[in-house]
Tab-separated table of C-alpha atoms in Angstrom:
chain	number	residue	atom	x	y	z
A	1	UNK	CA	-8.197	-0.380	-3.594
A	2	UNK	CA	-8.135	-2.035	-0.169
A	3	UNK	CA	-11.740	-3.104	-0.654
A	4	UNK	CA	-10.790	-4.883	-3.873
A	5	UNK	CA	-7.777	-6.562	-2.302
A	6	UNK	CA	-9.937	-7.889	0.527
A	7	UNK	CA	-11.920	-9.852	-2.088
A	8	UNK	CA	-8.895	-11.734	-3.391
A	9	UNK	CA	-9.438	-15.373	-2.425
A	10	UNK	CA	-5.729	-16.279	-2.132
A	11	UNK	CA	-4.781	-13.736	0.524
A	12	UNK	CA	-1.387	-15.370	1.046
A	13	UNK	CA	-0.322	-14.705	-2.569
A	14	UNK	CA	-0.028	-10.921	-2.533
A	15	UNK	CA	1.758	-8.181	-0.608
A	16	UNK	CA	1.121	-4.447	-0.696
A	17	UNK	CA	3.946	-2.024	0.053
A	18	UNK	CA	2.786	1.448	0.989
A	19	UNK	CA	5.374	4.230	0.936
A	20	UNK	CA	4.390	7.521	2.538
A	21	UNK	CA	2.633	8.722	5.630
A	22	UNK	CA	0.121	11.289	4.513
A	23	UNK	CA	-3.010	12.397	6.273
A	24	UNK	CA	-4.937	9.253	5.313
A	25	UNK	CA	-2.450	6.703	6.591
A	26	UNK	CA	-4.156	6.062	9.923
A	27	UNK	CA	-7.537	5.710	8.268
A	28	UNK	CA	-6.100	3.252	5.739
A	29	UNK	CA	-4.425	1.227	8.484
A	30	UNK	CA	-7.732	1.002	10.345
A	31	UNK	CA	-9.507	-0.015	7.152
A	32	UNK	CA	-6.930	-2.754	6.506
A	33	UNK	CA	-7.530	-4.079	10.004
A	34	UNK	CA	-11.324	-4.096	9.490
A	35	UNK	CA	-10.913	-5.892	6.143
A	36	UNK	CA	-8.512	-8.408	7.742
A	37	UNK	CA	-5.743	-7.756	5.212
A	38	UNK	CA	-3.257	-5.866	7.370
A	39	UNK	CA	-0.906	-8.855	7.475
A	40	UNK	CA	-0.443	-8.441	3.722
A	41	UNK	CA	0.532	-4.783	3.953
A	42	UNK	CA	3.970	-3.404	4.699
A	43	UNK	CA	3.766	0.241	5.750
A	44	UNK	CA	7.108	1.918	4.968
A	45	UNK	CA	6.181	5.447	6.021
A	46	UNK	CA	8.136	8.375	4.648
A	47	UNK	CA	11.251	7.283	2.744
A	48	UNK	CA	14.006	9.078	0.894
A	49	UNK	CA	13.549	9.012	-2.869
A	50	UNK	CA	16.379	6.463	-3.321
A	51	UNK	CA	14.734	4.095	-0.852
A	52	UNK	CA	11.263	4.560	-2.416
A	53	UNK	CA	12.638	3.820	-5.882
A	54	UNK	CA	14.346	0.698	-4.536
A	55	UNK	CA	11.043	-0.551	-3.122
A	56	UNK	CA	9.266	0.187	-6.421
A	57	UNK	CA	11.922	-1.675	-8.414
A	58	UNK	CA	10.943	-4.872	-6.620
A	59	UNK	CA	7.213	-4.433	-7.350
A	60	UNK	CA	5.089	-5.964	-10.105
A	61	UNK	CA	2.586	-3.105	-10.118
A	62	UNK	CA	2.720	0.558	-9.087
A	63	UNK	CA	-0.174	2.730	-8.000
A	64	UNK	CA	0.864	6.268	-7.214
A	65	UNK	CA	-1.603	8.586	-5.521
A	66	UNK	CA	-1.286	11.847	-3.677
A	67	UNK	CA	-3.805	14.389	-2.556
A	68	UNK	CA	-1.219	17.168	-2.747
A	69	UNK	CA	0.418	16.169	-6.037
A	70	UNK	CA	0.392	18.976	-8.603
A	71	UNK	CA	0.147	16.514	-11.490
A	72	UNK	CA	-2.147	13.549	-11.323
A	73	UNK	CA	-0.742	10.066	-11.753
């Protein structure tokens, strides 16, 4: 997904909110730096469910992924 976002020509017209701090967070942060899109990403880390839902309510699009999730989304 970060690869695709790095190809968007109008980089100042999008923001990515990432909630969670799983095992891949550091790798994703490094990738965002390499792709020069880190200024568009807000890393929230681990949040309580109420806070996470509040963040999602403000979004136009949701992508939910988890390596440890029992059901795929």
